[in-house]
mmCIF file of N, CA, C and O in Angstrom:
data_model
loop_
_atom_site.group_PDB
_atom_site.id
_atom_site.type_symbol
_atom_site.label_atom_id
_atom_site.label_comp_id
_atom_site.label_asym_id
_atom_site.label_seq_id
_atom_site.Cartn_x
_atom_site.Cartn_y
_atom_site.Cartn_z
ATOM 1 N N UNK A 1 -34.967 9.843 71.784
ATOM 2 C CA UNK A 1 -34.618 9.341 70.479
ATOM 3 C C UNK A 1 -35.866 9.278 69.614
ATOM 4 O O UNK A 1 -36.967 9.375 70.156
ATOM 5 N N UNK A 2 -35.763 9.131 68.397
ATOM 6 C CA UNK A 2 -36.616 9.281 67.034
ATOM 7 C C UNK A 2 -37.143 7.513 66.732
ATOM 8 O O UNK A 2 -36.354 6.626 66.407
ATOM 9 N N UNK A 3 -38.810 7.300 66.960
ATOM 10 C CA UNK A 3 -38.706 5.890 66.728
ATOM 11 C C UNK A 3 -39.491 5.824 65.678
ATOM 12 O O UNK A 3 -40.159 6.846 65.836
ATOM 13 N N UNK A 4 -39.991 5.180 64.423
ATOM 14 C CA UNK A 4 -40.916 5.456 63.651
ATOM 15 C C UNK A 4 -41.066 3.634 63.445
ATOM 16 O O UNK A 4 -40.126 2.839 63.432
ATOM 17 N N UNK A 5 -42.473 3.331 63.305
ATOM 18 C CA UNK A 5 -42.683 2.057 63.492
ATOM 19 C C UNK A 5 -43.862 1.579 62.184
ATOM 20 O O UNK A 5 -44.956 2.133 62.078
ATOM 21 N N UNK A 6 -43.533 0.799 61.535
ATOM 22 C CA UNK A 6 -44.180 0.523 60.229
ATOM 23 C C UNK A 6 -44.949 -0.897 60.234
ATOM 24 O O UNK A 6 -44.243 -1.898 60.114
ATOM 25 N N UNK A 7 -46.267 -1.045 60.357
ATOM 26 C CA UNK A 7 -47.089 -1.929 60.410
ATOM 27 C C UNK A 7 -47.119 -2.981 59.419
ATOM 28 O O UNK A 7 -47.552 -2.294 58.494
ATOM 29 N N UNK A 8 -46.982 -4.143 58.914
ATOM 30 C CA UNK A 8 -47.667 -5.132 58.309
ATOM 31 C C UNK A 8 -48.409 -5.950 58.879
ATOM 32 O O UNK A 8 -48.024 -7.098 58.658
ATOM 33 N N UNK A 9 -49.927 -5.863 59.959
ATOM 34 C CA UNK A 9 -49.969 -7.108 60.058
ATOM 35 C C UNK A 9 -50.920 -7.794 59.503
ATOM 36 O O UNK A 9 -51.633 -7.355 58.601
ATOM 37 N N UNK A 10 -51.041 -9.427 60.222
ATOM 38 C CA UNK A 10 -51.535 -10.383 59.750
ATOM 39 C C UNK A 10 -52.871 -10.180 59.784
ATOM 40 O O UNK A 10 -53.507 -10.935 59.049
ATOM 41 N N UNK A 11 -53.378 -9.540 60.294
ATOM 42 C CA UNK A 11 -55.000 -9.435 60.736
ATOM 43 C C UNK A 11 -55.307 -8.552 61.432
ATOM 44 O O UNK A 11 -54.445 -7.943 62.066
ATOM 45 N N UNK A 12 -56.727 -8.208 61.515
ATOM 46 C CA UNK A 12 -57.720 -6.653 62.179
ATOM 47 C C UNK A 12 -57.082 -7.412 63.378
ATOM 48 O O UNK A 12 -55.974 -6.876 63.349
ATOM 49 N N UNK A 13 -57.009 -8.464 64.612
ATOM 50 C CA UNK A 13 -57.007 -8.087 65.862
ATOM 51 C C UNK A 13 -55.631 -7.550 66.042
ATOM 52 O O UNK A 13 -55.265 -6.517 66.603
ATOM 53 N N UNK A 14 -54.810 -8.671 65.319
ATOM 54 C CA UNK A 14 -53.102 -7.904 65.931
ATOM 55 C C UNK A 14 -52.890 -6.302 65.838
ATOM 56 O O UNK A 14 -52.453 -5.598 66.748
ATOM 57 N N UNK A 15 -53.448 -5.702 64.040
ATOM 58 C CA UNK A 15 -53.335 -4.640 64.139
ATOM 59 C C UNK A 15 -53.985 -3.274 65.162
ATOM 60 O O UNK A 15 -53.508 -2.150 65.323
ATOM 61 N N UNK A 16 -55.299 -3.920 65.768
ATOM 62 C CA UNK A 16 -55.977 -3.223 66.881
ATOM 63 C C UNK A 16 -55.109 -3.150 68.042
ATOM 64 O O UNK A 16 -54.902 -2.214 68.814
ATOM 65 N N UNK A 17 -54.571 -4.519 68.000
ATOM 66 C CA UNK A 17 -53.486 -4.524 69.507
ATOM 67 C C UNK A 17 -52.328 -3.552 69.810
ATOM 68 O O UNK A 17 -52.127 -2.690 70.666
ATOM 69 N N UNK A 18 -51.513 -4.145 68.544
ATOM 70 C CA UNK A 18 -50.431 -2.974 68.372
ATOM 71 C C UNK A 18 -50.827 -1.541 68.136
ATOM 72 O O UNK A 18 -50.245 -0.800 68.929
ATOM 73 N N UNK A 19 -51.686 -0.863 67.244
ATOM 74 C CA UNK A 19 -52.249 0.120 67.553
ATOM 75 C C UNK A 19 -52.604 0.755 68.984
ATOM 76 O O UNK A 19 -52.345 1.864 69.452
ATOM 77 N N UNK A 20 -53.191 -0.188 69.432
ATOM 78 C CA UNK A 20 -53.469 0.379 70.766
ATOM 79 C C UNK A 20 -52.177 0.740 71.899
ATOM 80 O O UNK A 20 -52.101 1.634 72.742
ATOM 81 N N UNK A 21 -51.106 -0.484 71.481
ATOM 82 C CA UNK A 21 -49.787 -0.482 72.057
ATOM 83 C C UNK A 21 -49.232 0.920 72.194
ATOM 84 O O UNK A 21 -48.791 1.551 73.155
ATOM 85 N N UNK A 22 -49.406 1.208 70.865
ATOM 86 C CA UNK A 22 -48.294 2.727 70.314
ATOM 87 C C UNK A 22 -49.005 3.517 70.998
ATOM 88 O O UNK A 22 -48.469 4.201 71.871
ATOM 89 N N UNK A 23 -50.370 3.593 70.750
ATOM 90 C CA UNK A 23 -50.863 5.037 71.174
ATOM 91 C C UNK A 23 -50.615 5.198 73.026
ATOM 92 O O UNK A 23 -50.541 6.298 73.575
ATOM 93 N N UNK A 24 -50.520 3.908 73.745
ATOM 94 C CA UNK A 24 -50.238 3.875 75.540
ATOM 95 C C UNK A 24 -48.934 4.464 75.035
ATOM 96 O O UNK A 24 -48.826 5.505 75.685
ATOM 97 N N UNK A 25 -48.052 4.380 74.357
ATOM 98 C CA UNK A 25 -46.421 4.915 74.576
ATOM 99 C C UNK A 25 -46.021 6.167 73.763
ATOM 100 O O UNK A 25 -44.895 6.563 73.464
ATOM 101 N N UNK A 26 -47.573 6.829 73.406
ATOM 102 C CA UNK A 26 -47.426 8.469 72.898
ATOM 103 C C UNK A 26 -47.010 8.224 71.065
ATOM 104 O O UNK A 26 -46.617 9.193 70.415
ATOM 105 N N UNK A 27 -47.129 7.155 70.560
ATOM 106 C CA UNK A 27 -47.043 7.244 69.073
ATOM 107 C C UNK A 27 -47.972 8.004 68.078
ATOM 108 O O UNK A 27 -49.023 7.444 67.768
ATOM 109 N N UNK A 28 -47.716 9.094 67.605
ATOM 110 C CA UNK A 28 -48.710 9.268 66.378
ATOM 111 C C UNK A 28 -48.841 8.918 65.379
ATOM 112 O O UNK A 28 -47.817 8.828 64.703
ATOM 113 N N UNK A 29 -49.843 8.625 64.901
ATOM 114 C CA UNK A 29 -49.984 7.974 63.155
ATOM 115 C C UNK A 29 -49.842 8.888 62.185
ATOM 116 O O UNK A 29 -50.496 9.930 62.190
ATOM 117 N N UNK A 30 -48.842 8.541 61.119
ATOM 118 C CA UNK A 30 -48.519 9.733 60.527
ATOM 119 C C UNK A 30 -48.597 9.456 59.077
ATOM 120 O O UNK A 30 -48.129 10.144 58.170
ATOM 121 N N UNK A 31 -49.188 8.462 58.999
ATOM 122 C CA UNK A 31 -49.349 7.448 57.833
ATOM 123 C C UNK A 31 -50.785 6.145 57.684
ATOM 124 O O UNK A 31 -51.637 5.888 58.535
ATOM 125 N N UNK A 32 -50.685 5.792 56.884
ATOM 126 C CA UNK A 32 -51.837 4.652 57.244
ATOM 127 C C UNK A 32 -51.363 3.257 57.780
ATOM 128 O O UNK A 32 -52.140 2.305 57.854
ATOM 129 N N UNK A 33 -49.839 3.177 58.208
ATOM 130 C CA UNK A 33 -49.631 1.926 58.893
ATOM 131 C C UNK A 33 -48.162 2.477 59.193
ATOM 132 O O UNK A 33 -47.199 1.719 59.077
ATOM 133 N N UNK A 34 -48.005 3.832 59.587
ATOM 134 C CA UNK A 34 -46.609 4.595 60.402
ATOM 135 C C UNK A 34 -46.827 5.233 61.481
ATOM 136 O O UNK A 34 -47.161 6.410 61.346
ATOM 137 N N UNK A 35 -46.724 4.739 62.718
ATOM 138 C CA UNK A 35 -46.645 5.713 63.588
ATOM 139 C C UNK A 35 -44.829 6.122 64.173
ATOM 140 O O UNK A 35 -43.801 5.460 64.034
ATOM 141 N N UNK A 36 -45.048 7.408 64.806
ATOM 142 C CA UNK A 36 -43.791 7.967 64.897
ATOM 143 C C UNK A 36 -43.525 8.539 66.477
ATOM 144 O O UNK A 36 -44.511 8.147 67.102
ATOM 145 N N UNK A 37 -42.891 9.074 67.140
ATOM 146 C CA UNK A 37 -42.322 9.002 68.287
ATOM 147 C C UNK A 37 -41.084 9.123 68.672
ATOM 148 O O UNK A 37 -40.088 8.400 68.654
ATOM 149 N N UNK A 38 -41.569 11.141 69.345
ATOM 150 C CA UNK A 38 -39.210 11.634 69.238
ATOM 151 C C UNK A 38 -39.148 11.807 70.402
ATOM 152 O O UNK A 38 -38.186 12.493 70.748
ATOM 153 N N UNK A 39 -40.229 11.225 71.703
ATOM 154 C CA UNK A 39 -39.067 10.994 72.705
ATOM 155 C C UNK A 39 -39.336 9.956 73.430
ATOM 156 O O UNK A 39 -39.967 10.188 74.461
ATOM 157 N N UNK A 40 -39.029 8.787 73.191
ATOM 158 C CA UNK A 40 -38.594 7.441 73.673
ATOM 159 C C UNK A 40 -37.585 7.277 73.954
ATOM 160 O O UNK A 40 -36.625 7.597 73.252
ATOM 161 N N UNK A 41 -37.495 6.588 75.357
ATOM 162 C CA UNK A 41 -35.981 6.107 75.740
ATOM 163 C C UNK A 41 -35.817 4.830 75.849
ATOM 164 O O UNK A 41 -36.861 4.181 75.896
ATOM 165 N N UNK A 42 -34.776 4.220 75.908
ATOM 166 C CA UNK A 42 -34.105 2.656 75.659
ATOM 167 C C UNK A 42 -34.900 1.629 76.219
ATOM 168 O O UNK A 42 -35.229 0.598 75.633
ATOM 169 N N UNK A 43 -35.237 1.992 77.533
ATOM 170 C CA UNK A 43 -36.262 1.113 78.536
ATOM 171 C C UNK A 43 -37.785 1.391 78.031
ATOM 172 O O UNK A 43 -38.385 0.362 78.342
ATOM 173 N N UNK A 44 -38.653 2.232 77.439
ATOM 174 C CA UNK A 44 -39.301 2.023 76.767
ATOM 175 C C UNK A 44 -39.307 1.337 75.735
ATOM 176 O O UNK A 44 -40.210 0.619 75.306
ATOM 177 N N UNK A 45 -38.416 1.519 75.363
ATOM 178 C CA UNK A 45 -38.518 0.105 73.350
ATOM 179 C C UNK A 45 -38.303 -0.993 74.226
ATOM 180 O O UNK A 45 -38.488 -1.951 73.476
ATOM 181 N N UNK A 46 -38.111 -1.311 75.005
ATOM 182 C CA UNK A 46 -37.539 -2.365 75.711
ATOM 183 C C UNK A 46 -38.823 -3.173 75.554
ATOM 184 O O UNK A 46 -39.078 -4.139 74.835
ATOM 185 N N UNK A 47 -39.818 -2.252 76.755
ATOM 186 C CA UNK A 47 -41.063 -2.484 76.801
ATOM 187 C C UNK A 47 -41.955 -2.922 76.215
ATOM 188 O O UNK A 47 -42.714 -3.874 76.389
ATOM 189 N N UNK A 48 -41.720 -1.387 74.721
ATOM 190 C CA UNK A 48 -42.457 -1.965 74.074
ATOM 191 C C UNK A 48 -42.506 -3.166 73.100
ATOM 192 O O UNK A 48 -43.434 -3.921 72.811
ATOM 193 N N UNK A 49 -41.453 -3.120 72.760
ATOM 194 C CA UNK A 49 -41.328 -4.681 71.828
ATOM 195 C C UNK A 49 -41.540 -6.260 72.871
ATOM 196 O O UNK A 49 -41.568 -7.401 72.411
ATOM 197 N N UNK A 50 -41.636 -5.962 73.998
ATOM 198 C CA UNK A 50 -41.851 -7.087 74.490
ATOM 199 C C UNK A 50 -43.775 -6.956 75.006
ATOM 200 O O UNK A 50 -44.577 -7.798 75.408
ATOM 201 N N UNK A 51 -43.874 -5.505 74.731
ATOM 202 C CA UNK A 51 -45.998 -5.631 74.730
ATOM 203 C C UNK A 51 -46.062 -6.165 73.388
ATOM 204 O O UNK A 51 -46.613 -7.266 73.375
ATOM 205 N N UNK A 52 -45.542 -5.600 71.833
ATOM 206 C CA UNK A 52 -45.649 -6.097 70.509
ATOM 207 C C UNK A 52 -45.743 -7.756 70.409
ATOM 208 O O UNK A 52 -46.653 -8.412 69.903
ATOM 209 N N UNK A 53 -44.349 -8.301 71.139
ATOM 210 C CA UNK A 53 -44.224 -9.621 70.671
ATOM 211 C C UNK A 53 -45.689 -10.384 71.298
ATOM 212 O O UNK A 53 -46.354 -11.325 70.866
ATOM 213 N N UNK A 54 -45.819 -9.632 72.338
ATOM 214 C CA UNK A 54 -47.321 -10.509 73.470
ATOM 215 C C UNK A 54 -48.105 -10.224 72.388
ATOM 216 O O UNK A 54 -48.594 -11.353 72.353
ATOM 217 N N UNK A 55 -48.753 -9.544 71.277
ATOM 218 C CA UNK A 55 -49.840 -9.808 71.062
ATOM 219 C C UNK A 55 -49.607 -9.846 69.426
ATOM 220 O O UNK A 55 -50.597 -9.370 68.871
ATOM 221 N N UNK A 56 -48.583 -10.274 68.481
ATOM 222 C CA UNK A 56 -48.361 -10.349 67.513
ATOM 223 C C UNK A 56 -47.969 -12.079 67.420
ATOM 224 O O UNK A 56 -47.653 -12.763 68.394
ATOM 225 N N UNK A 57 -48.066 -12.500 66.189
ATOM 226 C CA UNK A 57 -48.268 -14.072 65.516
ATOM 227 C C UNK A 57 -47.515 -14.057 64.556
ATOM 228 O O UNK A 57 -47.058 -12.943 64.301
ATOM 229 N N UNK A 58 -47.068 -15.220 63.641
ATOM 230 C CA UNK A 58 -45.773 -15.964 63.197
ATOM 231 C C UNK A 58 -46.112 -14.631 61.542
ATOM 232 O O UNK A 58 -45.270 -14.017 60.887
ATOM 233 N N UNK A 59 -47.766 -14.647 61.385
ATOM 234 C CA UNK A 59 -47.860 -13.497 60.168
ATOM 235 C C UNK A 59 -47.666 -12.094 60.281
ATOM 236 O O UNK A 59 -47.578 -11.375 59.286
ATOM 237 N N UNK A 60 -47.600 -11.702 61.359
ATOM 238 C CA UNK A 60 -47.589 -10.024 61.595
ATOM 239 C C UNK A 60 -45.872 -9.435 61.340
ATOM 240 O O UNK A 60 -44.917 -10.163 61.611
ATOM 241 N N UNK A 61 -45.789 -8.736 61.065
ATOM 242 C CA UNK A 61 -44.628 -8.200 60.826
ATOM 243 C C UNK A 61 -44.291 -6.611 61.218
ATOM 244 O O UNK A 61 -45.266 -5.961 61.595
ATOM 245 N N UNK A 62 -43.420 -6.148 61.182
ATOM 246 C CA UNK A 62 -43.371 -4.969 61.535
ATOM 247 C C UNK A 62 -42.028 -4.377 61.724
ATOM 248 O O UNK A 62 -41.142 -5.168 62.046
ATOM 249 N N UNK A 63 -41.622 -2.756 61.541
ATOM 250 C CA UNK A 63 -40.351 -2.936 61.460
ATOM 251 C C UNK A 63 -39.851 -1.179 62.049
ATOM 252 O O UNK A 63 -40.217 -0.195 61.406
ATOM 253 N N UNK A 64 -39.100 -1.065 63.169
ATOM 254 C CA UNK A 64 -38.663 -0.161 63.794
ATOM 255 C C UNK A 64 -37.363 0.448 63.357
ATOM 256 O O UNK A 64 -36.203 0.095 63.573
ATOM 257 N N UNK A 65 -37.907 1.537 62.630
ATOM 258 C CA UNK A 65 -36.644 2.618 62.883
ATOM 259 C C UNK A 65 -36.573 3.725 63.814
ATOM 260 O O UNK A 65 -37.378 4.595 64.146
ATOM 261 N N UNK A 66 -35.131 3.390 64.211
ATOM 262 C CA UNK A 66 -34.093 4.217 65.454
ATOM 263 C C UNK A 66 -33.510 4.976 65.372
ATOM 264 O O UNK A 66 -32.571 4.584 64.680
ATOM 265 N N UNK A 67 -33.322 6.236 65.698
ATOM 266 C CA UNK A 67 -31.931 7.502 65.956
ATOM 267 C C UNK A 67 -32.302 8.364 66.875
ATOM 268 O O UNK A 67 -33.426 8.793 67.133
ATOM 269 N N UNK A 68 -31.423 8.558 67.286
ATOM 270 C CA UNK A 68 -29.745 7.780 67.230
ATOM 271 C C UNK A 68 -29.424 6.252 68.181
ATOM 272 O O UNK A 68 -29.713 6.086 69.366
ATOM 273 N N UNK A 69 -28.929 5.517 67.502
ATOM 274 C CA UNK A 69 -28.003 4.896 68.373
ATOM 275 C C UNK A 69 -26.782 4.875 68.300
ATOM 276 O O UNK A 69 -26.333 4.380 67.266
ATOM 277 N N UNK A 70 -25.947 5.305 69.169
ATOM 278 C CA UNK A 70 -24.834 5.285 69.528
ATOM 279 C C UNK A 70 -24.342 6.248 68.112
ATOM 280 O O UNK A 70 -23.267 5.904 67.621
ATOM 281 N N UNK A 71 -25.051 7.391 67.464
ATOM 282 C CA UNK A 71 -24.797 8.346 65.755
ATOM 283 C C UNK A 71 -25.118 7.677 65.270
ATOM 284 O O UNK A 71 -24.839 8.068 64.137
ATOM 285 N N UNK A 72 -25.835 6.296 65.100
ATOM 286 C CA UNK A 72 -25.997 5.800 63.927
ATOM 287 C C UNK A 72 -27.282 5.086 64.085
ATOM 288 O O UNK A 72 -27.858 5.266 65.157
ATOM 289 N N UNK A 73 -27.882 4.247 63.143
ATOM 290 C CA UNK A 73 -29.354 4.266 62.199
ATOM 291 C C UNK A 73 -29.684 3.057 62.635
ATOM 292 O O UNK A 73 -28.932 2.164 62.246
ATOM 293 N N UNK A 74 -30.665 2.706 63.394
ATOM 294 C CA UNK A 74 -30.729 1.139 63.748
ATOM 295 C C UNK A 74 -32.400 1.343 63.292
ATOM 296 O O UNK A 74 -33.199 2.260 63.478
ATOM 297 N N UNK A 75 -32.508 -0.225 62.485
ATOM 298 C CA UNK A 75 -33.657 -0.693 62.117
ATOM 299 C C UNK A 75 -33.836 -2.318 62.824
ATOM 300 O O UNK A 75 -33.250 -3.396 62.727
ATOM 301 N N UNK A 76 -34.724 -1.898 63.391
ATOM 302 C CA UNK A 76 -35.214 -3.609 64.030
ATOM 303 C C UNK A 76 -36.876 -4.468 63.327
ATOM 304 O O UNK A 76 -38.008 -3.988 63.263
ATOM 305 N N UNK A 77 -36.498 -5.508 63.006
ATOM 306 C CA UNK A 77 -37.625 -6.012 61.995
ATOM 307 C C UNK A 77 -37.724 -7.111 62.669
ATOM 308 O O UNK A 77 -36.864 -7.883 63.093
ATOM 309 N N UNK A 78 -39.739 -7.107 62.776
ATOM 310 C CA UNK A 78 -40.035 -8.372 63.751
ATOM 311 C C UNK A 78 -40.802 -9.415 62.431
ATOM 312 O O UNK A 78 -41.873 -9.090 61.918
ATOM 313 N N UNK A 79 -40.023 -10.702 62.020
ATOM 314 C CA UNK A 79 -41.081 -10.707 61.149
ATOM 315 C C UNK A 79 -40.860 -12.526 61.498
ATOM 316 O O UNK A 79 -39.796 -12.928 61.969
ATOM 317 N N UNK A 80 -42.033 -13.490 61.182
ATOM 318 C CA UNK A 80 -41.907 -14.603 61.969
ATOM 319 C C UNK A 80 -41.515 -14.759 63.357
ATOM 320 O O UNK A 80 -40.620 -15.566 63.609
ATOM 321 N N UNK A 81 -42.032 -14.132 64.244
ATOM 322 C CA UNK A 81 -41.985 -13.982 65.356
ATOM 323 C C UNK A 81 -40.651 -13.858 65.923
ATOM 324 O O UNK A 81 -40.529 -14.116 67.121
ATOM 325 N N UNK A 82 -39.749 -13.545 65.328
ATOM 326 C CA UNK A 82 -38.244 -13.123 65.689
ATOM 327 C C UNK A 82 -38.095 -11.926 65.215
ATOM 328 O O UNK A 82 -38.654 -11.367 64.271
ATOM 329 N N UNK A 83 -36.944 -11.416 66.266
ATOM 330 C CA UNK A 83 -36.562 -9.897 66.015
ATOM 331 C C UNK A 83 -34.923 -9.898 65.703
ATOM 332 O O UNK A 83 -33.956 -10.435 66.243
ATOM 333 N N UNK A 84 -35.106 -9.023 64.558
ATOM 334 C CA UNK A 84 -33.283 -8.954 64.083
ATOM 335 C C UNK A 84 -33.051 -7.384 63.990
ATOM 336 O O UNK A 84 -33.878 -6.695 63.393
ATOM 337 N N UNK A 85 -32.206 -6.957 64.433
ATOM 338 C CA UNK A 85 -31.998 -5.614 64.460
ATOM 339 C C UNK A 85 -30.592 -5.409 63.404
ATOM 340 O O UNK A 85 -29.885 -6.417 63.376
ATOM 341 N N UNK A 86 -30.258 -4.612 62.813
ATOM 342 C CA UNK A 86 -29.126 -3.777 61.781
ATOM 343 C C UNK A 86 -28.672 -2.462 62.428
ATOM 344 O O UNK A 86 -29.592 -1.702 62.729
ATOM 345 N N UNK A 87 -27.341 -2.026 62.715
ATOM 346 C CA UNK A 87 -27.405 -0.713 62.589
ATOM 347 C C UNK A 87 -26.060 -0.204 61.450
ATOM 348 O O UNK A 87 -25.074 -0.771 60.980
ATOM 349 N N UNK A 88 -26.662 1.166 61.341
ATOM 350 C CA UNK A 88 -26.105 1.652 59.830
ATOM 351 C C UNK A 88 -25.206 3.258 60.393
ATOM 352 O O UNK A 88 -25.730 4.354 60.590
ATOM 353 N N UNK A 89 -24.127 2.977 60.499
ATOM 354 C CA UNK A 89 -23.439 4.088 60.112
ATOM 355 C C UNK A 89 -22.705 5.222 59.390
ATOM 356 O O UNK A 89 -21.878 4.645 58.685
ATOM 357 N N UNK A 90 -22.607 6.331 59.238
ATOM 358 C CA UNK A 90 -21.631 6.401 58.325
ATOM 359 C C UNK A 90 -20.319 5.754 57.636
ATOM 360 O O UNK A 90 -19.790 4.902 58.351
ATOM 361 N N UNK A 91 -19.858 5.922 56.733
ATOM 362 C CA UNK A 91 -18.308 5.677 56.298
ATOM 363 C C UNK A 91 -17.342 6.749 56.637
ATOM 364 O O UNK A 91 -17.627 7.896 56.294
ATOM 365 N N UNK A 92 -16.442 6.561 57.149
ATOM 366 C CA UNK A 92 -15.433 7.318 57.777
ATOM 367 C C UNK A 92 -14.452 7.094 56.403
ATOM 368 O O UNK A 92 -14.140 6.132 55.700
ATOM 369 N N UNK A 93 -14.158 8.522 56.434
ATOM 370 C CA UNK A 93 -13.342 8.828 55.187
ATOM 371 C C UNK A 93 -11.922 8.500 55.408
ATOM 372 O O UNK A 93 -11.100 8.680 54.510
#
């Protein structure tokens, strides 16, 4: 699957951390705070959002887009140290 992961954080260490996170799980930077990643599987995000939450704080933020899940568009946003995920499908005519 297609993961693309968008940085806000609170400070140089979190962002060194998570940086360092992506690049152990094959992310490239494709942007100045996007890295991207087309073959991750389920038990990896698993992973990784639980290495993210270990070294991210109540200011860091950050926000994962997904495809496919299940055909459709899932965005997961970590921001105050909670994670809320959305997913977006088409409209069926």
């Amino acid at each position: 699957m297609f993961l693309s992961v968008v940085l806000d954080p609170g400070g140089i260490d979190s962002a060194k951390a998570i940086a360092e996170i992506l690049g152990r799980y094959s992310f490239k930077k494709v942007q100045k705070a996007c890295w991207e990643n087309f073959q991750i599987n389920e038990a990896q995000l698993i992973n990784l959002k639980r290495e993210i939450d270990s070294v991210t704080d109540y200011y860091d933020s950050l926000r994962i887009y997904q495809f496919p899940v299940n055909s459709n568009f899932a965005v997961t946003e970590l921001r105050h140290k909670q994670w809320k995920r959305s997913v977006y499908g088409a409209k069926q005519s």
